[in-house]
Amino acid sequence: MMTDRFARALGWASLALGAAQLAAPRAVTRLCGVDDAPGATAVARLAGGRELLHAALLLGAKNPAQWAWTRVAGDTMDLGVLGRAAANRTGARRARALVALGTVAGITALDAVCARGGTAKAKGPLQVRASITINKPREEVYHFWRDLENLPSFMVHLDSVRTLDQRRSRWKAKGPVVDLEWEAEIIDERAGDLIAWRSVPGTGVSTAGLVSFTDGPGGRGTVVDVSLEYSVPGRKLAAGVARMFGEHPEQQVRDDLRRFKQVMETGEVVRSEGSPEGHRALRQLHQRPAQPIGGRA
């Protein structure tokens, strides 16, 4: 789609600008007429890091146009800085600051056009699906999941699930930006086959899910298939930030299912001591031999 191609072009622009600000911050500040300001070089480097974040979101996303709002936010900050610089300077520095201000204003308009196109595409809820095969009988796997209070034992982003009655439960979870709490209700259930649920309207989180249990190939083990759909305030921005730290919802669900397999097959979750929270991209830098959670080999 044209909007996404435009967004990727903006991503490459952010990559080039960020690299320039990090590699030659003094040249950038001189070009913008702010080289006489205390700390200008440090600010330029920070802005360069921000541009690289924009680039990562725009170049790494399946639907990059929706992340153009991050550039609009960055442009707004730049306009404020350059506006003050132009007002407080004279001569050649003022002229350079005004040129930079006009250039950023034009870029902001382009970013806003791209962001509006991306927003139009991204109004639907976020959908995630993952599956895994567990070497245990289907009834056993189903009954463990059906006891919803077991879920935090392998879903590391869940703080707790408290059963209120046969159909309703109270959930608390760690979010990438803020912690979340909501009530959910089971809306469909076929013993041994599937469980479908959704959040109770008005509890702050709109989410729904379905987990199905089928016999594995050749009657060996159980295939667990999970489909999730949810929408929370600021979910696109939160998902983008989470992706940068290796916690995107798709990754979370896959990791949760791997831990579920461990719990069902071994009775415990085995994790590296270097990443006790689970599989997080930045935590993979320092790994140690795997060991049971909460214990030492």
mmCIF file of C-alpha atoms in Angstrom:
data_model
loop_
_atom_site.group_PDB
_atom_site.id
_atom_site.type_symbol
_atom_site.label_atom_id
_atom_site.label_comp_id
_atom_site.label_asym_id
_atom_site.label_seq_id
_atom_site.Cartn_x
_atom_site.Cartn_y
_atom_site.Cartn_z
ATOM 1 C CA MET A 1 0.000 0.000 0.000
ATOM 2 C CA MET A 2 1.194 3.500 -0.856
ATOM 3 C CA THR A 3 0.867 4.768 2.732
ATOM 4 C CA ASP A 4 3.088 1.991 4.050
ATOM 5 C CA ARG A 5 5.693 2.616 1.352
ATOM 6 C CA PHE A 6 5.665 6.290 2.307
ATOM 7 C CA ALA A 7 6.075 5.332 5.971
ATOM 8 C CA ARG A 8 9.065 3.116 5.175
ATOM 9 C CA ALA A 9 10.649 6.002 3.280
ATOM 10 C CA LEU A 10 10.221 8.117 6.401
ATOM 11 C CA GLY A 11 11.833 5.294 8.355
ATOM 12 C CA TRP A 12 14.903 5.382 6.138
ATOM 13 C CA ALA A 13 14.987 9.156 6.570
ATOM 14 C CA SER A 14 14.919 8.715 10.347
ATOM 15 C CA LEU A 15 17.715 6.157 10.113
ATOM 16 C CA ALA A 16 19.906 8.531 8.094
ATOM 17 C CA LEU A 17 19.169 11.518 10.319
ATOM 18 C CA GLY A 18 19.704 9.541 13.523
ATOM 19 C CA ALA A 19 23.018 8.202 12.281
ATOM 20 C CA ALA A 20 24.146 11.727 11.344
ATOM 21 C CA GLN A 21 23.146 13.148 14.730
ATOM 22 C CA LEU A 22 25.042 10.430 16.565
ATOM 23 C CA ALA A 23 28.115 10.480 14.312
ATOM 24 C CA ALA A 24 28.445 14.250 13.810
ATOM 25 C CA PRO A 25 26.344 16.087 16.414
ATOM 26 C CA ARG A 26 28.408 19.272 16.230
ATOM 27 C CA ALA A 27 27.876 19.573 12.497
ATOM 28 C CA VAL A 28 24.115 19.107 12.970
ATOM 29 C CA THR A 29 23.894 21.747 15.706
ATOM 30 C CA ARG A 30 25.915 24.184 13.587
ATOM 31 C CA LEU A 31 23.626 23.586 10.608
ATOM 32 C CA CYS A 32 20.598 24.333 12.794
ATOM 33 C CA GLY A 33 22.148 27.453 14.322
ATOM 34 C CA VAL A 34 22.209 26.134 17.876
ATOM 35 C CA ASP A 35 25.892 25.223 18.171
ATOM 36 C CA ASP A 36 26.392 27.986 20.746
ATOM 37 C CA ALA A 37 23.854 26.513 23.189
ATOM 38 C CA PRO A 38 25.147 24.689 26.316
ATOM 39 C CA GLY A 39 24.604 20.962 25.983
ATOM 40 C CA ALA A 40 23.612 21.231 22.315
ATOM 41 C CA THR A 41 25.805 18.267 21.346
ATOM 42 C CA ALA A 42 24.267 16.030 24.013
ATOM 43 C CA VAL A 43 20.745 17.043 22.942
ATOM 44 C CA ALA A 44 21.609 16.275 19.312
ATOM 45 C CA ARG A 45 22.770 12.790 20.305
ATOM 46 C CA LEU A 46 19.563 12.190 22.259
ATOM 47 C CA ALA A 47 17.537 13.301 19.251
ATOM 48 C CA GLY A 48 19.602 10.917 17.122
ATOM 49 C CA GLY A 49 18.715 8.031 19.396
ATOM 50 C CA ARG A 50 15.059 9.000 19.144
ATOM 51 C CA GLU A 51 15.292 9.008 15.343
ATOM 52 C CA LEU A 52 16.747 5.510 15.395
ATOM 53 C CA LEU A 53 13.759 4.396 17.492
ATOM 54 C CA HIS A 54 11.427 5.894 14.868
ATOM 55 C CA ALA A 55 13.373 4.047 12.189
ATOM 56 C CA ALA A 56 13.081 0.731 14.034
ATOM 57 C CA LEU A 57 9.311 1.105 14.367
ATOM 58 C CA LEU A 58 8.735 2.238 10.793
ATOM 59 C CA LEU A 59 11.060 -0.262 9.139
ATOM 60 C CA GLY A 60 10.299 -3.231 11.389
ATOM 61 C CA ALA A 61 6.494 -3.126 11.534
ATOM 62 C CA LYS A 62 4.145 -5.009 9.230
ATOM 63 C CA ASN A 63 1.949 -1.893 9.005
ATOM 64 C CA PRO A 64 4.480 0.923 9.413
ATOM 65 C CA ALA A 65 2.174 3.850 8.657
ATOM 66 C CA GLN A 66 0.524 3.558 12.069
ATOM 67 C CA TRP A 67 3.872 4.386 13.717
ATOM 68 C CA ALA A 68 4.273 7.690 11.883
ATOM 69 C CA TRP A 69 2.666 9.370 14.908
ATOM 70 C CA THR A 70 5.915 8.753 16.773
ATOM 71 C CA ARG A 71 7.653 10.978 14.238
ATOM 72 C CA VAL A 72 4.951 13.629 14.615
ATOM 73 C CA ALA A 73 5.594 13.665 18.370
ATOM 74 C CA GLY A 74 9.335 14.011 17.777
ATOM 75 C CA ASP A 75 8.762 16.766 15.214
ATOM 76 C CA THR A 76 6.711 18.705 17.758
ATOM 77 C CA MET A 77 9.608 18.665 20.205
ATOM 78 C CA ASP A 78 12.041 19.761 17.476
ATOM 79 C CA LEU A 79 9.769 22.624 16.430
ATOM 80 C CA GLY A 80 9.704 23.894 19.997
ATOM 81 C CA VAL A 81 13.491 23.798 20.304
ATOM 82 C CA LEU A 82 14.099 25.439 16.929
ATOM 83 C CA GLY A 83 11.434 28.063 17.530
ATOM 84 C CA ARG A 84 13.113 29.162 20.749
ATOM 85 C CA ALA A 85 16.505 29.069 19.035
ATOM 86 C CA ALA A 86 15.315 31.357 16.214
ATOM 87 C CA ALA A 87 13.782 33.810 18.684
ATOM 88 C CA ASN A 88 16.916 34.029 20.813
ATOM 89 C CA ARG A 89 19.514 34.402 18.070
ATOM 90 C CA THR A 90 20.601 36.995 15.544
ATOM 91 C CA GLY A 91 22.515 37.087 12.298
ATOM 92 C CA ALA A 92 23.636 33.896 10.577
ATOM 93 C CA ARG A 93 22.614 31.618 13.445
ATOM 94 C CA ARG A 94 19.075 33.007 13.394
ATOM 95 C CA ALA A 95 18.889 32.506 9.641
ATOM 96 C CA ARG A 96 20.050 28.874 9.942
ATOM 97 C CA ALA A 97 17.570 28.239 12.760
ATOM 98 C CA LEU A 98 14.704 29.667 10.673
ATOM 99 C CA VAL A 99 15.638 27.475 7.706
ATOM 100 C CA ALA A 100 15.770 24.418 9.973
ATOM 101 C CA LEU A 101 12.429 25.417 11.525
ATOM 102 C CA GLY A 102 10.785 25.676 8.108
ATOM 103 C CA THR A 103 12.247 22.352 7.009
ATOM 104 C CA VAL A 104 10.998 20.545 10.131
ATOM 105 C CA ALA A 105 7.559 22.173 9.745
ATOM 106 C CA GLY A 106 7.317 20.761 6.223
ATOM 107 C CA ILE A 107 8.452 17.327 7.385
ATOM 108 C CA THR A 108 5.882 17.451 10.203
ATOM 109 C CA ALA A 109 3.116 17.997 7.666
ATOM 110 C CA LEU A 110 4.261 14.955 5.682
ATOM 111 C CA ASP A 111 4.494 12.853 8.842
ATOM 112 C CA ALA A 112 0.991 13.901 9.891
ATOM 113 C CA VAL A 113 -0.453 12.931 6.489
ATOM 114 C CA CYS A 114 1.195 9.509 6.732
ATOM 115 C CA ALA A 115 0.065 9.055 10.341
ATOM 116 C CA ARG A 116 -3.556 9.841 9.506
ATOM 117 C CA GLY A 117 -3.459 7.210 6.775
ATOM 118 C CA GLY A 118 -1.968 4.714 9.202
ATOM 119 C CA THR A 119 -4.586 5.436 11.865
ATOM 120 C CA ALA A 120 -7.356 4.716 9.376
ATOM 121 C CA LYS A 121 -5.847 1.247 8.823
ATOM 122 C CA ALA A 122 -5.264 0.451 12.488
ATOM 123 C CA LYS A 123 -8.689 0.903 14.061
ATOM 124 C CA GLY A 124 -9.386 -2.790 14.526
ATOM 125 C CA PRO A 125 -8.350 -4.778 17.582
ATOM 126 C CA LEU A 126 -4.987 -6.498 17.804
ATOM 127 C CA GLN A 127 -5.195 -10.215 16.977
ATOM 128 C CA VAL A 128 -2.666 -12.844 18.036
ATOM 129 C CA ARG A 129 -2.551 -16.591 17.420
ATOM 130 C CA ALA A 130 -0.120 -19.308 18.478
ATOM 131 C CA SER A 131 -0.112 -23.078 18.995
ATOM 132 C CA ILE A 132 2.013 -25.808 20.534
ATOM 133 C CA THR A 133 1.940 -29.592 20.948
ATOM 134 C CA ILE A 134 2.130 -30.970 24.494
ATOM 135 C CA ASN A 135 2.994 -34.570 25.261
ATOM 136 C CA LYS A 136 0.079 -35.116 27.630
ATOM 137 C CA PRO A 137 -3.517 -36.406 27.235
ATOM 138 C CA ARG A 138 -6.051 -33.860 26.058
ATOM 139 C CA GLU A 139 -8.277 -34.126 29.158
ATOM 140 C CA GLU A 140 -5.341 -33.461 31.479
ATOM 141 C CA VAL A 141 -4.190 -30.424 29.498
ATOM 142 C CA TYR A 142 -7.736 -29.061 29.291
ATOM 143 C CA HIS A 143 -8.425 -29.417 33.026
ATOM 144 C CA PHE A 144 -5.196 -27.660 33.988
ATOM 145 C CA TRP A 145 -6.055 -24.668 31.791
ATOM 146 C CA ARG A 146 -9.711 -24.686 32.892
ATOM 147 C CA ASP A 147 -8.582 -23.997 36.439
ATOM 148 C CA LEU A 148 -7.923 -20.376 35.538
ATOM 149 C CA GLU A 149 -5.966 -19.705 38.713
ATOM 150 C CA ASN A 150 -3.227 -21.903 37.207
ATOM 151 C CA LEU A 151 -2.621 -19.453 34.351
ATOM 152 C CA PRO A 152 -0.127 -17.169 36.175
ATOM 153 C CA SER A 153 2.124 -20.215 36.712
ATOM 154 C CA PHE A 154 3.167 -19.989 33.054
ATOM 155 C CA MET A 155 1.875 -16.597 31.880
ATOM 156 C CA VAL A 156 4.559 -14.400 33.413
ATOM 157 C CA HIS A 157 2.788 -11.134 32.633
ATOM 158 C CA LEU A 158 -0.201 -12.211 34.722
ATOM 159 C CA ASP A 159 0.006 -11.281 38.384
ATOM 160 C CA SER A 160 -3.088 -13.224 39.347
ATOM 161 C CA VAL A 161 -6.387 -14.711 38.221
ATOM 162 C CA ARG A 162 -9.074 -15.052 40.873
ATOM 163 C CA THR A 163 -12.149 -17.167 40.160
ATOM 164 C CA LEU A 164 -15.388 -15.409 41.132
ATOM 165 C CA ASP A 165 -17.775 -18.160 40.062
ATOM 166 C CA GLN A 166 -18.009 -20.871 37.416
ATOM 167 C CA ARG A 167 -17.969 -18.356 34.568
ATOM 168 C CA ARG A 168 -16.430 -15.137 35.897
ATOM 169 C CA SER A 169 -12.902 -14.313 37.022
ATOM 170 C CA ARG A 170 -10.777 -11.306 38.001
ATOM 171 C CA TRP A 171 -7.464 -10.775 36.145
ATOM 172 C CA LYS A 172 -4.447 -8.641 37.023
ATOM 173 C CA ALA A 173 -1.608 -8.243 34.532
ATOM 174 C CA LYS A 174 1.628 -6.358 33.979
ATOM 175 C CA GLY A 175 1.389 -4.080 30.949
ATOM 176 C CA PRO A 176 4.309 -2.592 28.985
ATOM 177 C CA VAL A 177 3.211 0.907 30.061
ATOM 178 C CA VAL A 178 0.761 0.471 32.969
ATOM 179 C CA ASP A 179 -0.570 -2.514 34.915
ATOM 180 C CA LEU A 180 -4.054 -3.699 33.996
ATOM 181 C CA GLU A 181 -6.991 -5.224 35.845
ATOM 182 C CA TRP A 182 -10.284 -6.497 34.466
ATOM 183 C CA GLU A 183 -13.062 -9.065 34.813
ATOM 184 C CA ALA A 184 -13.583 -11.825 32.258
ATOM 185 C CA GLU A 185 -16.382 -14.270 31.596
ATOM 186 C CA ILE A 186 -16.456 -17.629 29.833
ATOM 187 C CA ILE A 187 -18.852 -17.352 26.903
ATOM 188 C CA ASP A 188 -18.448 -20.831 25.402
ATOM 189 C CA GLU A 189 -17.071 -24.091 26.735
ATOM 190 C CA ARG A 190 -16.918 -27.657 25.472
ATOM 191 C CA ALA A 191 -15.319 -29.918 28.017
ATOM 192 C CA GLY A 192 -12.015 -31.226 26.731
ATOM 193 C CA ASP A 193 -12.305 -29.281 23.457
ATOM 194 C CA LEU A 194 -12.342 -25.510 23.900
ATOM 195 C CA ILE A 195 -12.774 -22.535 26.208
ATOM 196 C CA ALA A 196 -13.806 -19.109 24.918
ATOM 197 C CA TRP A 197 -13.851 -15.958 27.034
ATOM 198 C CA ARG A 198 -14.142 -12.198 26.837
ATOM 199 C CA SER A 199 -13.677 -9.280 29.172
ATOM 200 C CA VAL A 200 -16.747 -7.866 30.889
ATOM 201 C CA PRO A 201 -17.713 -4.546 29.235
ATOM 202 C CA GLY A 202 -16.782 -1.466 31.215
ATOM 203 C CA THR A 203 -13.797 -2.976 33.033
ATOM 204 C CA GLY A 204 -11.173 -0.932 31.146
ATOM 205 C CA VAL A 205 -9.826 -3.645 28.835
ATOM 206 C CA SER A 206 -11.536 -5.047 25.759
ATOM 207 C CA THR A 207 -10.252 -8.542 25.158
ATOM 208 C CA ALA A 208 -11.467 -11.916 23.960
ATOM 209 C CA GLY A 209 -9.832 -15.270 23.482
ATOM 210 C CA LEU A 210 -10.292 -18.883 22.579
ATOM 211 C CA VAL A 211 -8.137 -21.898 23.388
ATOM 212 C CA SER A 212 -8.824 -25.223 21.700
ATOM 213 C CA PHE A 213 -7.485 -28.687 22.542
ATOM 214 C CA THR A 214 -7.193 -31.360 19.863
ATOM 215 C CA ASP A 215 -5.426 -34.710 19.684
ATOM 216 C CA GLY A 216 -1.939 -34.512 18.244
ATOM 217 C CA PRO A 217 -0.833 -36.304 15.052
ATOM 218 C CA GLY A 218 -1.193 -40.049 15.404
ATOM 219 C CA GLY A 219 -3.119 -39.564 18.638
ATOM 220 C CA ARG A 220 0.055 -38.515 20.448
ATOM 221 C CA GLY A 221 -0.159 -35.564 22.772
ATOM 222 C CA THR A 222 -2.408 -32.515 22.554
ATOM 223 C CA VAL A 223 -2.321 -29.553 20.195
ATOM 224 C CA VAL A 224 -3.161 -26.336 22.057
ATOM 225 C CA ASP A 225 -4.227 -23.476 19.788
ATOM 226 C CA VAL A 226 -4.720 -19.994 21.282
ATOM 227 C CA SER A 227 -6.380 -17.029 19.566
ATOM 228 C CA LEU A 228 -6.476 -13.647 21.298
ATOM 229 C CA GLU A 229 -8.023 -10.322 20.389
ATOM 230 C CA TYR A 230 -7.770 -7.182 22.448
ATOM 231 C CA SER A 231 -7.840 -3.435 22.429
ATOM 232 C CA VAL A 232 -6.730 -1.154 25.275
ATOM 233 C CA PRO A 233 -6.114 2.614 25.349
ATOM 234 C CA GLY A 234 -2.830 3.401 23.603
ATOM 235 C CA ARG A 235 -2.374 -0.245 22.579
ATOM 236 C CA LYS A 236 -0.524 0.603 19.344
ATOM 237 C CA LEU A 237 2.052 2.755 21.097
ATOM 238 C CA ALA A 238 2.344 0.232 23.934
ATOM 239 C CA ALA A 239 2.815 -2.627 21.476
ATOM 240 C CA GLY A 240 5.517 -0.672 19.670
ATOM 241 C CA VAL A 241 7.427 0.034 22.850
ATOM 242 C CA ALA A 242 6.962 -3.574 23.956
ATOM 243 C CA ARG A 243 8.285 -4.870 20.622
ATOM 244 C CA MET A 244 11.488 -2.901 21.144
ATOM 245 C CA PHE A 245 12.029 -4.694 24.457
ATOM 246 C CA GLY A 246 11.160 -8.144 23.146
ATOM 247 C CA GLU A 247 7.688 -8.264 24.714
ATOM 248 C CA HIS A 248 5.364 -7.904 21.779
ATOM 249 C CA PRO A 249 2.026 -9.737 22.352
ATOM 250 C CA GLU A 250 2.765 -12.362 19.692
ATOM 251 C CA GLN A 251 6.055 -13.156 21.398
ATOM 252 C CA GLN A 252 4.401 -13.216 24.820
ATOM 253 C CA VAL A 253 1.840 -15.800 23.736
ATOM 254 C CA ARG A 254 4.440 -18.062 22.109
ATOM 255 C CA ASP A 255 6.610 -17.884 25.236
ATOM 256 C CA ASP A 256 3.622 -18.519 27.497
ATOM 257 C CA LEU A 257 2.781 -21.667 25.539
ATOM 258 C CA ARG A 258 6.363 -22.908 25.784
ATOM 259 C CA ARG A 259 6.196 -22.478 29.556
ATOM 260 C CA PHE A 260 2.797 -24.196 29.603
ATOM 261 C CA LYS A 261 4.360 -27.175 27.819
ATOM 262 C CA GLN A 262 7.115 -27.291 30.444
ATOM 263 C CA VAL A 263 4.626 -27.165 33.311
ATOM 264 C CA MET A 264 2.507 -29.954 31.837
ATOM 265 C CA GLU A 265 5.407 -32.222 30.880
ATOM 266 C CA THR A 266 7.857 -31.633 33.755
ATOM 267 C CA GLY A 267 5.764 -30.030 36.513
ATOM 268 C CA GLU A 268 7.807 -26.824 36.566
ATOM 269 C CA VAL A 269 9.041 -23.966 34.415
ATOM 270 C CA VAL A 270 12.723 -24.153 33.538
ATOM 271 C CA ARG A 271 14.285 -20.778 32.798
ATOM 272 C CA SER A 272 17.709 -19.291 32.557
ATOM 273 C CA GLU A 273 18.792 -17.543 35.743
ATOM 274 C CA GLY A 274 19.842 -14.696 33.445
ATOM 275 C CA SER A 275 16.224 -14.056 32.416
ATOM 276 C CA PRO A 276 13.871 -15.008 35.279
ATOM 277 C CA GLU A 277 11.000 -12.996 33.777
ATOM 278 C CA GLY A 278 10.903 -15.162 30.673
ATOM 279 C CA HIS A 279 12.069 -14.610 27.104
ATOM 280 C CA ARG A 280 12.894 -10.900 26.782
ATOM 281 C CA ALA A 281 15.128 -9.757 23.963
ATOM 282 C CA LEU A 282 17.346 -7.484 26.039
ATOM 283 C CA ARG A 283 17.753 -10.176 28.695
ATOM 284 C CA GLN A 284 19.359 -12.584 26.247
ATOM 285 C CA LEU A 285 22.679 -10.733 26.467
ATOM 286 C CA HIS A 286 23.661 -12.597 29.652
ATOM 287 C CA GLN A 287 22.553 -16.211 29.744
ATOM 288 C CA ARG A 288 23.375 -18.993 32.188
ATOM 289 C CA PRO A 289 22.527 -22.694 32.184
ATOM 290 C CA ALA A 290 18.808 -23.407 32.560
ATOM 291 C CA GLN A 291 17.447 -24.318 35.974
ATOM 292 C CA PRO A 292 14.037 -24.724 37.619
ATOM 293 C CA ILE A 293 12.358 -21.453 38.524
ATOM 294 C CA GLY A 294 12.880 -20.507 42.136
ATOM 295 C CA GLY A 295 15.685 -23.019 42.643
ATOM 296 C CA ARG A 296 19.348 -23.610 41.956
ATOM 297 C CA ALA A 297 21.017 -26.464 40.178
#
